[in-house]
């Protein structure tokens, strides 16, 4: 790209780039193109380097946008790229790096320019920049559409046809990234885009026939997690005297231009710790999520979403006879492994949510796994480390738990899995605990964190709905988990009393307050707290009604804090759910009195176990709220802006790594801000 350019800072004054963006029309046959495309560089995979590159080339890109309607140099560059992609598959099979090298460089420049086009001009004007040559105004649209569709189809064809090798890794990465750039128009629009030429090319044009192959290839890229090859395998590894004139010319030009472009100006600089080990897997996943969330209407359904919703396991023979045009088969075991190994990333959690929510085949497979702890533990760790995670990541993790806990088989199986030494749980040393008890602990901790920090009503509701789903299947709850359930109720009770006191004081008139000062809506706050308290009582009641004899530790904790429940016995909002609790407290308190005074913990538990056997089952009214809360938790998955936030998130999250210079501002639509917090996480 420029003579002796070894630093990114020199790009703005690069003579080759200035000529490309200038006022001179460059013929397709001009030797300039070979010189422009004969450079080598270390692939950048982090946001800082991307931002440096964008800032350094912004002036050149804007100049090209200004001059291109007259010069059509951008169209010529696109045609050069399209012409060099025809032999790429053969070149890969023959290990011929020359065509791959220059085609990659051409696409890299196209992608960098497209980023600026997308951010600076509307889609209609972008179409004009894909016109072959000057035409009468009425034919601009058709010509632009043809050329744009040809580029998109070529990129799709490369993704599904080109084998993933060291020498093809970077051009595959650029192909995926360029599609993401084209689809990122949504970032700069206030309204959701429903009609788009780019969408039409992908969902109705020639690309439609490749839908299932695209989804399958992107999933396999995510599953494989291939690391980015070292710089030595990305450029020519050796040059011999018999390499040929063209090879000698290209490598000679490369040595005189960008021999190795390192974004920090130092050769082969080690990547930062925060860099992604597999950028192709990451970008493929982002592209898959964006494609699956494109406009979907009855008259024009999204084929990528249909494919996501219907693909099956390779071991499922019925998939062969599936009437769904976009159905395919994939190895669910490999997919499951990749999903739980990558759960620390936001986009992998979003993919898991999408598959569990939309693909019944994946959901059935996941719930049938005997090693469900491999998937659940990373999700619990995400919730536990709520201070370090993005709020949307936490929200998605919670929704996944809600989906899983709607199944009774899952709720039973988690209590059968025994874990040892959970190192990331810091509040208490857990040498041995069931997965179900750990799940209870983490969800309760999330509720307590939300009460003191974020105060999100829906997070409260969804956390308690997950516990309500599980409550009837609680088995052998760990003593610490039982204590935390009652401690959470104690915290809610204390908060209830405080708000009630404030409400009473406000009715008497606030002391020292101005006459026109606004009065807090204590009645609304009180209603919210009482709703949460009722859910907690229903959770405890559900456990006692269905599995009391399996949970002596919960009965012990209930008896130890029995005074907490006194104030709610006569409360009109809780009388129905307090009946069972009153009866259990009275029954076991009487048996403990009969057993004598100064009982040890072991003796108390023994009395509780004996009493659980003796307690007549018909005395407990089975007013479990499990069914009601299960329905409620399902609604939490599909309402409360849940999927709409997640959908908006999947549409915009890709724009952060592609446009790292953008920051949230008051002028941007609120929905854009959903993705802004991913800025520090995606890279």
XYZ file of C-alpha atoms in Angstrom:
683
model
C 0.000 0.000 0.000
C 2.928 2.366 0.283
C 6.659 2.499 -0.064
C 8.539 1.778 3.144
C 5.375 1.995 5.226
C 6.129 0.218 8.472
C 3.798 2.130 10.749
C 0.063 2.599 10.608
C 0.531 6.327 11.167
C 1.928 6.663 7.632
C -1.194 5.352 5.907
C -2.850 8.764 5.598
C 0.009 9.950 3.355
C 0.451 6.682 1.472
C 0.803 7.479 -2.249
C -0.975 4.332 -3.452
C -3.973 4.927 -1.216
C -4.063 8.592 -2.197
C -4.138 7.632 -5.869
C -6.945 5.128 -5.227
C -9.004 7.830 -3.489
C -7.986 10.640 -5.848
C -9.600 12.157 -8.919
C -7.839 9.910 -11.470
C -9.773 6.971 -12.923
C -7.676 3.801 -12.718
C -8.215 1.149 -15.381
C -8.752 -2.467 -14.355
C -5.659 -3.405 -16.367
C -3.399 -0.849 -14.737
C -0.291 -2.366 -12.994
C -1.279 -0.177 -10.061
C -3.579 -2.917 -8.747
C -0.780 -5.466 -8.444
C 1.293 -2.924 -6.569
C -1.574 -1.884 -4.308
C -2.465 -5.462 -3.383
C 1.080 -6.711 -2.801
C 1.465 -6.082 0.898
C 1.691 -8.323 3.930
C 0.619 -7.606 7.461
C -0.053 -9.171 10.803
C -3.780 -9.681 11.192
C -5.262 -7.477 13.912
C -7.821 -9.070 16.211
C -8.492 -6.501 18.911
C -10.513 -3.326 19.100
C -7.604 -1.013 19.859
C -5.732 -1.974 16.697
C -8.915 -1.785 14.642
C -9.587 1.714 15.926
C -6.035 2.811 15.100
C -6.413 1.488 11.574
C -9.785 3.180 11.140
C -8.514 6.536 12.385
C -5.446 6.377 10.161
C -7.440 5.671 6.982
C -10.546 7.754 7.671
C -9.421 10.776 5.649
C -8.471 8.585 2.674
C -11.817 6.778 2.853
C -13.812 10.000 2.962
C -11.855 11.310 -0.011
C -12.720 8.176 -1.968
C -16.416 8.572 -1.100
C -16.244 12.099 -2.479
C -14.439 11.209 -5.722
C -15.743 7.719 -6.455
C -18.946 8.810 -8.276
C -16.636 10.206 -10.981
C -13.671 7.812 -10.882
C -15.462 4.519 -10.018
C -12.186 3.242 -8.552
C -14.059 1.435 -5.783
C -16.060 -0.496 -8.382
C -12.837 -1.367 -10.175
C -11.375 -2.670 -6.903
C -14.471 -4.809 -6.337
C -14.197 -6.219 -9.859
C -10.513 -6.989 -9.294
C -11.450 -8.927 -6.170
C -14.262 -10.809 -7.912
C -11.965 -11.809 -10.746
C -9.345 -13.187 -8.350
C -11.763 -15.296 -6.348
C -12.574 -17.641 -9.227
C -9.468 -19.748 -8.716
C -9.255 -19.603 -4.937
C -10.520 -23.123 -4.247
C -8.050 -24.613 -6.731
C -5.301 -22.400 -5.290
C -6.051 -23.677 -1.794
C -5.949 -27.299 -2.941
C -2.610 -26.677 -4.680
C -1.213 -24.629 -1.772
C -0.750 -21.707 -4.190
C -0.679 -18.683 -1.939
C -0.371 -15.923 -4.520
C -4.006 -15.659 -5.599
C -5.217 -16.142 -2.041
C -2.823 -13.491 -0.794
C -3.865 -10.794 -3.264
C -7.573 -11.652 -3.099
C -7.398 -11.329 0.682
C -5.656 -7.963 0.430
C -8.277 -6.681 -2.015
C -11.098 -7.790 0.286
C -9.348 -6.252 3.283
C -9.273 -2.850 1.547
C -12.896 -3.251 0.413
C -13.977 -4.055 3.951
C -12.162 -1.034 5.410
C -13.785 1.231 2.825
C -17.209 -0.315 3.334
C -17.015 0.446 7.047
C -16.794 4.122 6.215
C -19.438 3.886 3.484
C -21.889 2.258 5.904
C -21.269 4.840 8.611
C -21.292 7.865 6.302
C -23.816 7.294 3.499
C -27.317 5.754 3.270
C -27.842 2.395 1.605
C -29.261 4.013 -1.532
C -26.030 5.934 -2.058
C -23.993 2.805 -1.356
C -25.823 1.121 -4.241
C -24.662 3.873 -6.590
C -21.078 3.125 -5.606
C -21.563 -0.439 -6.846
C -22.462 0.690 -10.373
C -20.144 -0.591 -13.078
C -19.989 2.647 -15.030
C -21.996 5.774 -15.617
C -25.508 4.901 -16.821
C -28.726 6.799 -17.362
C -30.179 7.641 -13.961
C -33.120 5.264 -14.312
C -30.857 2.218 -14.575
C -28.629 2.983 -11.597
C -30.602 0.858 -9.163
C -30.585 -2.344 -11.239
C -26.870 -2.201 -12.020
C -25.986 -1.461 -8.387
C -28.131 -4.307 -7.168
C -26.533 -6.766 -9.565
C -22.979 -5.853 -8.548
C -23.771 -5.757 -4.841
C -25.515 -9.124 -5.027
C -22.565 -10.571 -6.910
C -20.186 -9.451 -4.166
C -22.441 -10.814 -1.406
C -22.929 -14.130 -3.190
C -19.185 -14.412 -3.769
C -18.519 -13.888 -0.071
C -21.150 -16.480 0.844
C -19.674 -18.897 -1.678
C -16.190 -18.422 -0.234
C -17.437 -19.097 3.298
C -19.099 -22.393 2.383
C -16.727 -23.651 -0.319
C -13.216 -22.602 0.631
C -11.517 -25.142 2.927
C -10.283 -23.835 6.276
C -6.471 -23.995 6.083
C -3.683 -21.834 7.415
C -3.357 -20.082 4.051
C -7.129 -19.512 3.727
C -7.847 -18.520 7.338
C -7.505 -14.777 6.810
C -9.573 -14.535 3.629
C -12.337 -16.548 5.285
C -12.160 -14.198 8.265
C -12.374 -11.178 5.946
C -15.333 -12.710 4.083
C -17.296 -13.144 7.296
C -16.297 -9.703 8.567
C -17.247 -7.967 5.314
C -20.743 -9.465 5.478
C -20.994 -8.218 9.050
C -19.998 -4.738 7.921
C -22.694 -4.728 5.239
C -25.283 -5.891 7.765
C -24.289 -3.279 10.339
C -26.317 -0.519 8.699
C -28.787 -1.031 11.533
C -26.398 0.599 13.991
C -26.854 3.948 12.304
C -30.652 3.808 12.001
C -33.151 4.891 14.635
C -35.823 2.470 13.422
C -35.539 -1.263 12.819
C -34.674 -1.924 9.181
C -37.239 -4.190 7.555
C -36.639 -3.452 3.874
C -33.066 -3.564 2.662
C -31.345 -4.456 -0.571
C -28.664 -6.281 1.414
C -31.320 -8.275 3.286
C -33.009 -9.059 -0.025
C -29.769 -10.362 -1.502
C -29.229 -12.681 1.446
C -32.810 -13.861 1.986
C -34.397 -13.810 -1.476
C -31.648 -13.652 -4.079
C -29.133 -16.189 -5.285
C -27.859 -16.676 -1.737
C -31.142 -18.262 -0.659
C -30.121 -21.671 -1.982
C -27.077 -21.652 0.327
C -28.994 -20.882 3.527
C -28.571 -24.219 5.317
C -24.937 -24.528 4.216
C -24.160 -21.035 5.516
C -25.702 -21.764 8.917
C -23.978 -25.137 9.118
C -20.579 -23.704 8.126
C -20.820 -20.838 10.623
C -21.787 -23.278 13.378
C -18.857 -25.526 12.527
C -16.507 -22.533 12.559
C -17.757 -21.827 16.080
C -17.409 -25.476 17.083
C -13.875 -25.874 15.725
C -12.486 -22.731 17.421
C -9.506 -22.725 15.053
C -6.797 -20.387 16.266
C -5.483 -17.662 14.037
C -2.320 -18.947 12.327
C 0.970 -17.302 13.109
C 2.079 -14.441 10.824
C 4.658 -16.688 9.190
C 1.928 -18.900 7.737
C -0.148 -15.954 6.560
C 2.405 -14.668 4.064
C 4.907 -16.316 1.756
C 7.015 -18.682 3.780
C 9.835 -19.100 1.303
C 10.928 -17.830 -2.071
C 13.051 -19.907 -4.396
C 14.747 -18.963 -7.626
C 12.287 -21.079 -9.582
C 9.226 -19.470 -8.152
C 8.400 -17.676 -11.389
C 8.292 -14.103 -12.604
C 4.893 -13.277 -11.127
C 5.873 -14.616 -7.732
C 9.139 -12.668 -7.837
C 7.341 -9.489 -8.846
C 4.763 -9.783 -6.116
C 7.204 -10.619 -3.364
C 9.572 -7.926 -4.595
C 6.845 -5.313 -4.487
C 5.798 -6.560 -1.066
C 9.311 -6.126 0.262
C 9.307 -2.564 -1.005
C 5.873 -1.783 0.375
C 4.384 -3.168 3.584
C 6.761 -5.990 4.313
C 4.980 -6.555 7.597
C 2.382 -4.105 8.847
C 2.286 -4.251 12.607
C -0.182 -1.914 14.159
C 2.165 -0.864 16.881
C 5.059 -0.290 14.478
C 7.087 -3.212 15.878
C 7.490 -6.487 14.011
C 5.607 -9.541 15.306
C 4.373 -7.888 18.446
C 2.711 -10.348 20.805
C -1.032 -10.068 20.989
C -2.634 -8.681 24.085
C -4.059 -10.999 26.682
C -7.550 -9.818 25.926
C -7.326 -10.716 22.238
C -9.468 -13.507 20.936
C -7.719 -16.802 20.264
C -10.117 -17.643 17.436
C -11.352 -14.528 15.634
C -12.929 -16.609 12.845
C -15.051 -18.554 15.342
C -16.067 -15.321 17.073
C -16.977 -13.480 13.861
C -18.798 -16.529 12.483
C -20.913 -16.675 15.610
C -21.722 -12.968 15.397
C -22.708 -13.313 11.739
C -24.913 -16.299 12.556
C -26.696 -14.358 15.307
C -27.250 -11.335 13.097
C -28.542 -13.431 10.189
C -30.980 -15.268 12.438
C -32.371 -11.953 13.703
C -32.940 -10.234 10.385
C -36.450 -9.134 9.505
C -38.915 -12.012 9.797
C -42.481 -11.576 8.519
C -45.188 -14.061 7.508
C -45.041 -12.980 3.877
C -41.239 -13.034 3.883
C -39.903 -15.419 6.569
C -36.260 -15.355 7.525
C -34.697 -18.542 6.069
C -31.708 -18.383 8.428
C -34.000 -18.370 11.442
C -35.932 -21.300 9.983
C -32.671 -23.164 9.568
C -31.614 -22.364 13.142
C -34.979 -23.602 14.400
C -34.963 -26.916 12.561
C -31.483 -28.431 12.286
C -31.066 -31.873 13.848
C -28.482 -34.204 15.288
C -26.428 -36.326 12.907
C -27.655 -39.361 14.844
C -31.292 -38.449 14.169
C -32.326 -40.452 11.097
C -35.662 -38.669 10.793
C -33.858 -35.506 9.697
C -33.259 -37.034 6.273
C -36.988 -37.006 5.578
C -37.628 -33.545 7.012
C -39.913 -31.405 4.794
C -38.064 -28.238 5.907
C -36.018 -26.925 2.989
C -33.428 -25.381 5.282
C -32.989 -28.327 7.628
C -29.578 -29.956 7.989
C -27.748 -32.234 10.390
C -24.860 -31.408 12.687
C -23.012 -33.199 15.458
C -24.843 -32.183 18.648
C -22.125 -33.564 20.903
C -19.505 -31.242 19.374
C -21.947 -28.335 19.474
C -22.768 -28.996 23.136
C -19.067 -29.094 24.025
C -18.382 -25.802 22.249
C -21.375 -24.155 23.906
C -20.318 -24.928 27.471
C -16.636 -24.242 26.821
C -17.387 -20.764 25.433
C -20.039 -19.629 27.933
C -17.806 -16.878 29.287
C -18.511 -14.885 26.130
C -21.711 -12.913 25.619
C -22.286 -14.132 22.088
C -21.993 -17.824 23.026
C -24.581 -17.291 25.765
C -26.862 -15.601 23.245
C -26.450 -18.555 20.866
C -27.324 -20.990 23.651
C -30.431 -18.958 24.481
C -31.428 -18.879 20.794
C -31.052 -22.634 20.371
C -32.842 -23.554 23.608
C -35.658 -21.132 22.896
C -36.167 -21.839 19.188
C -34.840 -25.313 18.356
C -36.726 -28.119 20.153
C -34.193 -30.690 18.951
C -31.338 -28.917 20.724
C -33.420 -28.330 23.849
C -34.385 -32.023 24.053
C -30.773 -33.078 23.570
C -29.437 -30.708 26.237
C -32.017 -31.809 28.799
C -31.202 -35.473 28.110
C -27.477 -35.033 28.769
C -26.107 -36.732 31.865
C -23.343 -34.140 32.228
C -25.599 -31.093 32.440
C -23.285 -29.628 35.086
C -20.781 -28.809 32.325
C -23.298 -26.378 30.855
C -24.893 -25.103 34.047
C -21.710 -24.321 35.987
C -20.411 -21.647 33.550
C -23.863 -20.050 33.559
C -23.897 -19.985 37.359
C -20.415 -18.497 37.399
C -21.635 -15.727 35.078
C -24.464 -14.936 37.501
C -22.135 -15.157 40.479
C -19.635 -12.733 38.939
C -22.422 -10.245 38.243
C -20.201 -7.282 39.152
C -17.729 -8.229 36.414
C -20.245 -9.168 33.728
C -22.323 -7.083 31.386
C -25.937 -6.726 32.500
C -27.194 -8.235 29.248
C -24.941 -11.236 29.722
C -26.410 -11.763 33.191
C -29.931 -11.342 31.839
C -29.351 -13.957 29.106
C -27.820 -16.406 31.572
C -30.860 -16.047 33.818
C -33.282 -16.583 30.928
C -31.422 -19.800 30.063
C -31.882 -21.030 33.631
C -35.577 -20.198 33.375
C -35.925 -22.287 30.224
C -34.074 -25.211 31.801
C -35.994 -25.097 35.084
C -39.311 -25.389 33.262
C -38.476 -29.083 32.832
C -39.105 -31.319 35.862
C -36.437 -33.748 34.660
C -33.828 -31.010 34.878
C -35.004 -29.947 38.332
C -34.644 -33.517 39.597
C -31.317 -34.257 37.947
C -29.494 -31.180 39.289
C -29.928 -32.469 42.845
C -28.352 -35.795 41.890
C -25.100 -34.207 40.681
C -22.600 -33.762 43.514
C -19.872 -31.156 43.065
C -16.652 -30.755 45.019
C -14.596 -27.648 45.754
C -16.306 -24.842 43.848
C -13.330 -22.497 43.747
C -15.111 -19.433 42.337
C -17.687 -19.331 45.153
C -16.000 -17.074 47.703
C -18.604 -16.472 50.432
C -18.122 -19.910 51.915
C -15.934 -22.957 51.307
C -18.109 -25.535 49.557
C -16.251 -28.821 49.758
C -19.272 -30.814 48.617
C -22.647 -29.599 47.391
C -25.263 -30.662 44.871
C -25.639 -28.734 41.639
C -29.224 -27.925 42.620
C -28.182 -26.398 45.950
C -25.456 -24.380 44.225
C -28.010 -23.113 41.730
C -30.234 -21.986 44.608
C -27.310 -20.192 46.274
C -26.277 -18.331 43.135
C -29.805 -17.251 42.208
C -30.462 -15.986 45.747
C -27.167 -14.095 45.684
C -28.252 -12.500 42.386
C -31.517 -11.380 44.004
C -29.661 -9.856 46.945
C -27.217 -8.085 44.634
C -30.129 -6.722 42.619
C -31.846 -5.468 45.774
C -28.852 -3.399 46.792
C -27.502 -2.335 43.383
C -29.521 -2.490 40.177
C -33.039 -2.806 41.657
C -34.460 -4.323 38.482
C -37.980 -5.581 39.143
C -37.888 -8.107 36.305
C -34.599 -9.565 37.489
C -36.203 -10.147 40.892
C -39.218 -11.771 39.325
C -37.254 -14.008 36.970
C -34.854 -15.187 39.679
C -37.717 -16.124 41.984
C -39.603 -17.751 39.107
C -36.605 -20.046 38.513
C -36.600 -20.997 42.212
C -40.362 -21.538 42.083
C -39.945 -23.892 39.135
C -37.445 -25.933 41.126
C -39.116 -25.783 44.539
C -41.298 -28.878 44.223
C -38.220 -30.945 43.290
C -35.864 -29.630 46.006
C -33.941 -32.625 47.299
C -31.438 -32.715 50.150
C -30.841 -28.979 50.110
C -27.440 -28.064 51.490
C -27.677 -26.468 54.927
C -26.120 -23.266 53.603
C -28.634 -23.112 50.732
C -31.491 -23.566 53.212
C -30.067 -20.799 55.408
C -29.787 -18.426 52.442
C -33.428 -18.994 51.494
C -34.558 -17.953 54.970
C -31.974 -15.134 55.079
C -33.384 -13.710 51.859
C -36.850 -13.795 53.383
C -35.452 -12.007 56.460
C -33.951 -9.310 54.243
C -37.261 -8.840 52.434
C -39.110 -8.720 55.736
C -36.750 -6.028 57.037
C -37.165 -4.007 53.872
C -40.948 -4.395 54.104
C -40.969 -3.046 57.637
C -38.778 -0.110 56.670
C -40.970 0.913 53.716
C -44.087 0.429 55.824
C -42.642 2.733 58.478
C -41.752 5.335 55.854
C -45.241 5.133 54.378
C -46.788 5.617 57.816
C -44.499 8.558 58.521
C -45.385 10.171 55.180
C -49.089 10.022 56.056
C -48.373 11.927 59.264
C -46.405 14.491 57.332
C -42.629 14.450 56.764
C -40.651 16.308 59.374
C -38.781 19.346 58.034
C -39.948 18.783 54.439
C -41.005 21.595 52.143
C -44.666 21.904 51.282
C -44.232 21.371 47.529
C -41.586 18.642 47.718
C -42.541 15.396 45.884
C -43.704 12.529 48.091
C -42.273 9.087 47.236
C -44.795 6.497 46.111
C -44.447 4.224 49.121
C -47.660 2.367 48.242
C -46.144 1.175 44.964
C -42.885 0.210 46.672
C -44.832 -1.681 49.291
C -46.819 -3.565 46.662
C -43.640 -4.619 44.862
C -42.010 -5.859 48.082
C -45.143 -7.707 49.128
C -45.313 -9.382 45.732
C -41.718 -10.596 46.130
C -42.390 -11.721 49.728
C -45.405 -13.699 48.538
C -43.302 -15.436 45.891
C -40.761 -16.381 48.541
C -43.500 -17.775 50.771
C -44.893 -19.739 47.832
C -41.454 -21.200 47.105
C -41.052 -22.353 50.715
C -44.646 -23.581 50.768
C -44.172 -25.549 47.541
C -41.125 -27.330 48.949
C -42.843 -28.160 52.238
C -45.986 -29.402 50.481
C -44.231 -31.787 48.100
C -40.805 -32.697 49.467
C -40.630 -31.828 53.169
C -39.151 -35.228 54.092
C -36.316 -34.638 51.594
C -35.268 -31.282 53.085
C -34.614 -31.408 56.838
C -32.128 -28.535 56.544
C -34.858 -26.212 55.250
C -37.156 -27.180 58.149
C -34.260 -26.570 60.571
C -33.626 -23.092 59.107
C -37.359 -22.357 59.198
C -37.602 -23.275 62.868
C -34.454 -21.351 63.739
C -35.954 -18.136 62.283
C -39.592 -18.839 63.126
C -40.092 -15.372 64.604
C -39.711 -13.837 61.120
C -43.044 -15.254 60.024
C -45.137 -14.029 62.955
C -45.995 -10.644 61.407
C -47.296 -12.255 58.221
C -49.663 -14.755 59.856
C -52.517 -12.269 60.015
C -51.569 -10.212 56.968
C -54.459 -10.429 54.478
C -52.091 -10.828 51.521
C -50.323 -13.881 52.932
C -52.834 -15.791 55.046
C -53.461 -18.513 52.456
C -49.778 -19.326 51.899
C -48.972 -19.056 55.615
C -51.256 -21.936 56.601
C -48.792 -24.680 55.742
C -45.860 -22.796 57.248
C -47.782 -22.268 60.498
C -48.687 -25.920 60.661
C -45.103 -27.092 59.982
C -43.620 -24.674 62.523
C -46.164 -25.687 65.170
C -45.815 -29.423 64.506
C -42.011 -29.551 64.666
C -41.745 -27.027 67.504
C -43.970 -29.318 69.597
C -41.848 -32.368 68.800
C -38.658 -30.490 69.724
C -40.202 -29.446 73.042
C -40.991 -33.086 73.723
C -37.399 -34.070 72.887
C -36.050 -31.885 75.671
C -33.840 -28.811 76.016
C -30.261 -28.044 74.928
C -30.429 -30.264 71.846
C -27.429 -30.482 69.549
C -27.727 -29.703 65.846
C -27.476 -33.388 65.021
C -30.235 -34.252 67.498
C -32.520 -31.509 66.132
C -32.052 -32.816 62.587
C -32.791 -36.330 63.796
C -36.044 -35.163 65.413
C -36.970 -33.326 62.202
C -36.369 -36.428 60.067
C -38.454 -38.557 62.397
C -41.195 -35.937 62.469
C -41.237 -35.688 58.662
C -42.097 -39.393 58.512
C -44.772 -39.041 61.190
C -46.398 -35.935 59.766
C -49.678 -36.887 58.032
C -49.479 -35.874 54.367
C -53.098 -34.789 54.267
C -52.431 -32.052 56.809
C -50.410 -30.074 54.273
C -52.521 -28.260 51.728
C -50.890 -28.613 48.347
C -51.303 -24.997 47.321
C -48.083 -25.004 45.407
C -47.424 -22.060 43.165
C -45.140 -24.050 40.938
C -47.566 -24.284 38.043
C -48.406 -20.590 38.183
C -44.788 -19.548 38.390
C -43.734 -21.969 35.705
C -46.119 -20.281 33.319
C -44.893 -16.939 34.599
C -41.254 -17.859 34.047
C -42.064 -18.870 30.501
C -43.670 -15.493 29.941
C -40.508 -13.938 31.351
C -38.664 -15.605 28.497
C -40.930 -14.234 25.822
C -42.151 -10.916 27.256
C -40.856 -8.144 29.525
C -38.773 -7.048 26.522
C -36.700 -10.201 27.020
C -36.254 -11.423 23.452
C -36.748 -7.935 22.072
C -33.740 -6.782 24.084
C -31.820 -9.894 23.114
C -32.828 -9.513 19.491
C -31.809 -5.874 19.462
C -28.612 -6.902 21.177
C -27.773 -9.533 18.577
C -28.437 -7.033 15.798
C -26.120 -4.399 17.250
C -23.472 -6.245 19.212
C -21.500 -6.941 16.051
C -21.052 -3.241 15.390
C -18.854 -2.714 18.423
C -15.826 -4.701 17.201
C -16.349 -3.336 13.704
C -16.824 0.284 14.795
C -14.719 0.575 17.962
C -14.558 4.361 17.779
C -18.283 4.670 18.481
C -19.325 5.386 22.035
C -22.740 5.755 23.627
C -24.118 9.274 23.602
C -27.383 10.997 24.404
C -27.967 11.555 20.693
C -28.027 7.849 19.910
C -31.251 5.828 20.138
C -31.649 3.899 23.351
C -31.624 0.561 21.573
C -28.142 1.300 20.256
C -26.921 1.478 23.837
C -27.794 -2.188 24.337
C -24.612 -3.065 22.520
C -22.373 -0.335 23.878
C -21.553 -2.265 27.013
C -20.168 -5.073 24.853
C -17.320 -2.825 23.799
C -14.920 -4.107 26.444
C -16.165 -7.697 26.306
C -16.164 -8.719 22.661
C -12.446 -8.047 22.330
